[in-house]
Amino acid sequence: MAIRIAPSLLSADFGCFRSALQAVEAEVDIIHFDVMDGHFVPNLTFGPALIAALRPSTELIFDVHLMIERPEASLERYIEAGADRIAVHVEATPHVHRAVTAIKRAGKLAGAAVNPGTPVEAVFPLLGDIDYVLVMTVNPGFGGQALIPSTLKKVRALRERLSAEGRTLPIMVDGGIDRTTIRAAKASGADEFVAGSAVFGAEDPVHAIRALRAAAGGVQGNP
Ligand code: DX5
Ligand code: ZN
């Protein structure tokens, strides 16, 4: 099975994002942006201006994970900034269907994200309207946390549901993915793996990505 590693800039040096992109772009096809608003999660990172500033530097797929309240209010700015894929949290708005529909209408890929405490069934009504599901395997807000094992049961239940519906949507897992946990995450049915500290916390990010891929026993897939 083809897998995809998505390095998260959250664990890169915030003063050198451009060099972080350059360090991994020969090895992966996608980069993960953790946008945090200090409300939906207790941490604050960056917004569309940073994404727009990096856009001309690379052809990597920009995978934007919005950990912000009422994302529908600012989707357009992330789309204009150059996001290729945008995930919104089902907990962040009563209008998640409207939000994913707006992303799709703009010609971008839409994802629905669920926190560890949210039943994965929350995304079931959206499966026909989205391009991927982002299952949080830690409580969002910070890099470097340990994967919460119960979240992998949700990944399994989701993969079963997708199979029952005849769908092959990617399941992205995010948080605590390292050489030890990636195998279990893949066995549960995940095929896209966000990795922050396991990549940018390593001395050699390219080596770290290869090690993750080897540990998962897969090859990088194509978009
Ligand atoms: C957590 C973020 C993750 C985070 C993962 O709120 O959504 O993308 O960067 O970091 P690691 O891989 O260090 O758990
Ligand atoms: Zn993330």
PDB file of C-alpha atoms in Angstrom, residues 40-207:
ATOM      1  CA  PHE A  40      -9.770  26.499  19.370  1.00  0.00           C
ATOM      2  CA  VAL A  41      -6.425  25.285  20.703  1.00  0.00           C
ATOM      3  CA  PRO A  42      -4.283  26.827  23.437  1.00  0.00           C
ATOM      4  CA  ASN A  43      -1.489  27.824  21.089  1.00  0.00           C
ATOM      5  CA  LEU A  44      -0.958  30.370  18.354  1.00  0.00           C
ATOM      6  CA  THR A  45       1.118  29.820  15.206  1.00  0.00           C
ATOM      7  CA  PHE A  46       0.666  31.569  11.867  1.00  0.00           C
ATOM      8  CA  GLY A  47      -1.945  32.481   9.293  1.00  0.00           C
ATOM      9  CA  PRO A  48      -2.400  32.992   5.567  1.00  0.00           C
ATOM     10  CA  ALA A  49       0.388  35.581   5.201  1.00  0.00           C
ATOM     11  CA  LEU A  50       3.015  32.990   6.070  1.00  0.00           C
ATOM     12  CA  ILE A  51       1.525  30.487   3.639  1.00  0.00           C
ATOM     13  CA  ALA A  52       1.461  33.106   0.868  1.00  0.00           C
ATOM     14  CA  ALA A  53       5.064  34.073   1.589  1.00  0.00           C
ATOM     15  CA  LEU A  54       6.263  30.485   1.210  1.00  0.00           C
ATOM     16  CA  ARG A  55       4.109  29.635  -1.804  1.00  0.00           C
ATOM     17  CA  PRO A  56       6.560  30.853  -4.484  1.00  0.00           C
ATOM     18  CA  SER A  57       9.447  28.876  -2.945  1.00  0.00           C
ATOM     19  CA  THR A  58       8.211  25.373  -3.677  1.00  0.00           C
ATOM     20  CA  GLU A  59       5.850  23.145  -5.593  1.00  0.00           C
ATOM     21  CA  LEU A  60       5.119  20.993  -2.565  1.00  0.00           C
ATOM     22  CA  ILE A  61       1.432  20.380  -1.912  1.00  0.00           C
ATOM     23  CA  PHE A  62       0.398  22.775   0.859  1.00  0.00           C
ATOM     24  CA  ASP A  63      -1.713  20.802   3.342  1.00  0.00           C
ATOM     25  CA  VAL A  64      -3.332  23.265   5.724  1.00  0.00           C
ATOM     26  CA  HIS A  65      -4.720  22.042   9.043  1.00  0.00           C
ATOM     27  CA  LEU A  66      -6.963  24.742  10.457  1.00  0.00           C
ATOM     28  CA  MET A  67      -7.186  24.583  14.240  1.00  0.00           C
ATOM     29  CA  ILE A  68      -9.280  27.731  14.370  1.00  0.00           C
ATOM     30  CA  GLU A  69     -12.805  28.547  15.437  1.00  0.00           C
ATOM     31  CA  ARG A  70     -15.355  29.243  12.712  1.00  0.00           C
ATOM     32  CA  PRO A  71     -12.972  28.392   9.872  1.00  0.00           C
ATOM     33  CA  GLU A  72     -15.621  29.214   7.264  1.00  0.00           C
ATOM     34  CA  ALA A  73     -15.024  32.903   7.973  1.00  0.00           C
ATOM     35  CA  SER A  74     -11.431  32.842   6.713  1.00  0.00           C
ATOM     36  CA  LEU A  75     -11.261  29.976   4.221  1.00  0.00           C
ATOM     37  CA  GLU A  76     -10.989  32.312   1.292  1.00  0.00           C
ATOM     38  CA  ARG A  77      -7.794  33.820   2.664  1.00  0.00           C
ATOM     39  CA  TYR A  78      -6.130  30.414   2.948  1.00  0.00           C
ATOM     40  CA  ILE A  79      -7.251  29.526  -0.557  1.00  0.00           C
ATOM     41  CA  GLU A  80      -5.862  32.785  -1.955  1.00  0.00           C
ATOM     42  CA  ALA A  81      -2.638  32.232  -0.014  1.00  0.00           C
ATOM     43  CA  GLY A  82      -2.008  29.024  -1.942  1.00  0.00           C
ATOM     44  CA  ALA A  83      -3.384  26.141   0.127  1.00  0.00           C
ATOM     45  CA  ASP A  84      -3.951  22.980  -1.926  1.00  0.00           C
ATOM     46  CA  ARG A  85      -5.741  21.006   0.774  1.00  0.00           C
ATOM     47  CA  ILE A  86      -7.563  22.396   3.797  1.00  0.00           C
ATOM     48  CA  ALA A  87      -8.861  20.446   6.780  1.00  0.00           C
ATOM     49  CA  VAL A  88     -11.460  21.938   9.108  1.00  0.00           C
ATOM     50  CA  HIS A  89     -12.369  20.501  12.491  1.00  0.00           C
ATOM     51  CA  VAL A  90     -15.898  19.187  13.000  1.00  0.00           C
ATOM     52  CA  GLU A  91     -15.702  20.669  16.534  1.00  0.00           C
ATOM     53  CA  ALA A  92     -14.857  24.165  15.269  1.00  0.00           C
ATOM     54  CA  THR A  93     -18.106  25.082  13.565  1.00  0.00           C
ATOM     55  CA  PRO A  94     -21.758  24.090  13.436  1.00  0.00           C
ATOM     56  CA  HIS A  95     -21.416  24.529   9.660  1.00  0.00           C
ATOM     57  CA  VAL A  96     -18.712  22.036   8.777  1.00  0.00           C
ATOM     58  CA  HIS A  97     -20.611  20.878   5.693  1.00  0.00           C
ATOM     59  CA  ARG A  98     -20.782  24.442   4.445  1.00  0.00           C
ATOM     60  CA  ALA A  99     -17.059  24.847   5.085  1.00  0.00           C
ATOM     61  CA  VAL A 100     -15.976  21.718   3.178  1.00  0.00           C
ATOM     62  CA  THR A 101     -18.318  22.607   0.336  1.00  0.00           C
ATOM     63  CA  ALA A 102     -16.709  26.052   0.074  1.00  0.00           C
ATOM     64  CA  ILE A 103     -13.247  24.462  -0.108  1.00  0.00           C
ATOM     65  CA  LYS A 104     -14.376  22.112  -2.873  1.00  0.00           C
ATOM     66  CA  ARG A 105     -16.096  24.888  -4.779  1.00  0.00           C
ATOM     67  CA  ALA A 106     -12.752  26.734  -4.863  1.00  0.00           C
ATOM     68  CA  GLY A 107     -11.209  23.674  -6.521  1.00  0.00           C
ATOM     69  CA  LYS A 108      -9.170  22.597  -3.487  1.00  0.00           C
ATOM     70  CA  LEU A 109      -9.150  19.323  -1.581  1.00  0.00           C
ATOM     71  CA  ALA A 110     -11.269  19.328   1.567  1.00  0.00           C
ATOM     72  CA  GLY A 111     -10.635  17.391   4.758  1.00  0.00           C
ATOM     73  CA  ALA A 112     -12.654  16.913   7.930  1.00  0.00           C
ATOM     74  CA  ALA A 113     -10.653  16.650  11.157  1.00  0.00           C
ATOM     75  CA  VAL A 114     -11.675  15.053  14.466  1.00  0.00           C
ATOM     76  CA  ASN A 115     -10.152  15.481  17.908  1.00  0.00           C
ATOM     77  CA  PRO A 116      -9.360  12.444  20.082  1.00  0.00           C
ATOM     78  CA  GLY A 117     -12.478  13.046  22.205  1.00  0.00           C
ATOM     79  CA  THR A 118     -14.842  13.251  19.251  1.00  0.00           C
ATOM     80  CA  PRO A 119     -16.516  10.090  17.956  1.00  0.00           C
ATOM     81  CA  VAL A 120     -15.324   9.365  14.442  1.00  0.00           C
ATOM     82  CA  GLU A 121     -18.957   8.911  13.436  1.00  0.00           C
ATOM     83  CA  ALA A 122     -19.064  12.736  13.346  1.00  0.00           C
ATOM     84  CA  VAL A 123     -17.453  12.627   9.902  1.00  0.00           C
ATOM     85  CA  PHE A 124     -19.675   9.860   8.490  1.00  0.00           C
ATOM     86  CA  PRO A 125     -22.287  12.238   7.026  1.00  0.00           C
ATOM     87  CA  LEU A 126     -19.493  14.107   5.226  1.00  0.00           C
ATOM     88  CA  LEU A 127     -17.733  11.195   3.559  1.00  0.00           C
ATOM     89  CA  GLY A 128     -19.328  11.840   0.176  1.00  0.00           C
ATOM     90  CA  ASP A 129     -18.327  15.504   0.251  1.00  0.00           C
ATOM     91  CA  ILE A 130     -14.689  15.429   1.338  1.00  0.00           C
ATOM     92  CA  ASP A 131     -11.345  14.248  -0.035  1.00  0.00           C
ATOM     93  CA  TYR A 132      -9.685  13.006   3.156  1.00  0.00           C
ATOM     94  CA  VAL A 133     -10.259  12.579   6.869  1.00  0.00           C
ATOM     95  CA  LEU A 134      -7.758  13.857   9.426  1.00  0.00           C
ATOM     96  CA  VAL A 135      -7.910  11.821  12.617  1.00  0.00           C
ATOM     97  CA  MET A 136      -6.057  13.573  15.434  1.00  0.00           C
ATOM     98  CA  THR A 137      -3.970  11.062  17.338  1.00  0.00           C
ATOM     99  CA  VAL A 138      -3.074  13.639  20.022  1.00  0.00           C
ATOM    100  CA  ASN A 139      -5.014  16.584  21.427  1.00  0.00           C
ATOM    101  CA  PRO A 140      -4.185  19.385  19.005  1.00  0.00           C
ATOM    102  CA  GLY A 141      -2.106  22.363  20.020  1.00  0.00           C
ATOM    103  CA  PHE A 142       1.434  21.157  20.441  1.00  0.00           C
ATOM    104  CA  GLY A 143       4.013  18.965  18.757  1.00  0.00           C
ATOM    105  CA  GLY A 144       5.971  16.277  20.526  1.00  0.00           C
ATOM    106  CA  GLN A 145       3.099  14.548  22.372  1.00  0.00           C
ATOM    107  CA  ALA A 146       2.567  10.795  22.680  1.00  0.00           C
ATOM    108  CA  LEU A 147      -0.004   9.125  20.416  1.00  0.00           C
ATOM    109  CA  ILE A 148      -3.264   8.272  22.201  1.00  0.00           C
ATOM    110  CA  PRO A 149      -3.865   4.558  21.493  1.00  0.00           C
ATOM    111  CA  SER A 150      -7.693   4.778  21.507  1.00  0.00           C
ATOM    112  CA  THR A 151      -7.541   7.039  18.455  1.00  0.00           C
ATOM    113  CA  LEU A 152      -6.337   4.117  16.342  1.00  0.00           C
ATOM    114  CA  LYS A 153      -9.591   2.279  17.064  1.00  0.00           C
ATOM    115  CA  LYS A 154     -11.326   5.211  15.457  1.00  0.00           C
ATOM    116  CA  VAL A 155      -9.068   4.943  12.427  1.00  0.00           C
ATOM    117  CA  ARG A 156      -9.997   1.277  12.120  1.00  0.00           C
ATOM    118  CA  ALA A 157     -13.725   1.998  12.451  1.00  0.00           C
ATOM    119  CA  LEU A 158     -13.451   4.712   9.853  1.00  0.00           C
ATOM    120  CA  ARG A 159     -11.570   2.491   7.408  1.00  0.00           C
ATOM    121  CA  GLU A 160     -14.241  -0.176   7.843  1.00  0.00           C
ATOM    122  CA  ARG A 161     -16.989   2.326   7.227  1.00  0.00           C
ATOM    123  CA  LEU A 162     -15.233   3.652   4.124  1.00  0.00           C
ATOM    124  CA  SER A 163     -14.821   0.122   2.771  1.00  0.00           C
ATOM    125  CA  ALA A 164     -18.485  -0.632   3.465  1.00  0.00           C
ATOM    126  CA  GLU A 165     -19.413   2.457   1.456  1.00  0.00           C
ATOM    127  CA  GLY A 166     -16.988   1.511  -1.311  1.00  0.00           C
ATOM    128  CA  ARG A 167     -14.876   4.617  -0.766  1.00  0.00           C
ATOM    129  CA  THR A 168     -11.086   4.861  -0.805  1.00  0.00           C
ATOM    130  CA  LEU A 169     -10.531   8.204   0.900  1.00  0.00           C
ATOM    131  CA  PRO A 170      -7.142   8.722   2.497  1.00  0.00           C
ATOM    132  CA  ILE A 171      -7.057   8.724   6.284  1.00  0.00           C
ATOM    133  CA  MET A 172      -4.447  11.106   7.630  1.00  0.00           C
ATOM    134  CA  VAL A 173      -3.237  10.682  11.197  1.00  0.00           C
ATOM    135  CA  ASP A 174      -1.653  13.568  13.050  1.00  0.00           C
ATOM    136  CA  GLY A 175       0.266  13.581  16.319  1.00  0.00           C
ATOM    137  CA  GLY A 176       2.809  11.330  17.956  1.00  0.00           C
ATOM    138  CA  ILE A 177       3.765   9.577  14.727  1.00  0.00           C
ATOM    139  CA  ASP A 178       7.262   8.176  14.947  1.00  0.00           C
ATOM    140  CA  ARG A 179       9.164   5.063  13.930  1.00  0.00           C
ATOM    141  CA  THR A 180       7.443   3.074  16.669  1.00  0.00           C
ATOM    142  CA  THR A 181       3.836   4.194  16.228  1.00  0.00           C
ATOM    143  CA  ILE A 182       3.642   4.475  12.457  1.00  0.00           C
ATOM    144  CA  ARG A 183       3.310   0.733  11.935  1.00  0.00           C
ATOM    145  CA  ALA A 184       0.252   0.421  14.190  1.00  0.00           C
ATOM    146  CA  ALA A 185      -1.286   3.512  12.631  1.00  0.00           C
ATOM    147  CA  LYS A 186      -0.861   2.017   9.184  1.00  0.00           C
ATOM    148  CA  ALA A 187      -2.207  -1.352  10.314  1.00  0.00           C
ATOM    149  CA  SER A 188      -5.323   0.459  11.561  1.00  0.00           C
ATOM    150  CA  GLY A 189      -5.962   1.822   8.081  1.00  0.00           C
ATOM    151  CA  ALA A 190      -4.172   5.176   7.938  1.00  0.00           C
ATOM    152  CA  ASP A 191      -2.249   5.987   4.781  1.00  0.00           C
ATOM    153  CA  GLU A 192      -1.147   9.598   5.318  1.00  0.00           C
ATOM    154  CA  PHE A 193       1.086  10.410   8.272  1.00  0.00           C
ATOM    155  CA  VAL A 194       1.827  13.860   9.616  1.00  0.00           C
ATOM    156  CA  ALA A 195       5.164  13.914  11.376  1.00  0.00           C
ATOM    157  CA  GLY A 196       6.514  16.983  13.145  1.00  0.00           C
ATOM    158  CA  SER A 197       9.136  16.246  15.755  1.00  0.00           C
ATOM    159  CA  ALA A 198      10.032  12.901  14.148  1.00  0.00           C
ATOM    160  CA  VAL A 199      11.155  14.830  11.039  1.00  0.00           C
ATOM    161  CA  PHE A 200      12.224  18.347  12.014  1.00  0.00           C
ATOM    162  CA  GLY A 201      13.372  17.335  15.466  1.00  0.00           C
ATOM    163  CA  ALA A 202      15.834  14.928  13.830  1.00  0.00           C
ATOM    164  CA  GLU A 203      19.328  15.922  12.865  1.00  0.00           C
ATOM    165  CA  ASP A 204      18.741  14.778   9.294  1.00  0.00           C
ATOM    166  CA  PRO A 205      15.104  15.260   8.192  1.00  0.00           C
ATOM    167  CA  VAL A 206      15.520  13.273   4.971  1.00  0.00           C
ATOM    168  CA  HIS A 207      16.967  10.329   6.804  1.00  0.00           C
TER     169      HIS A 207
END
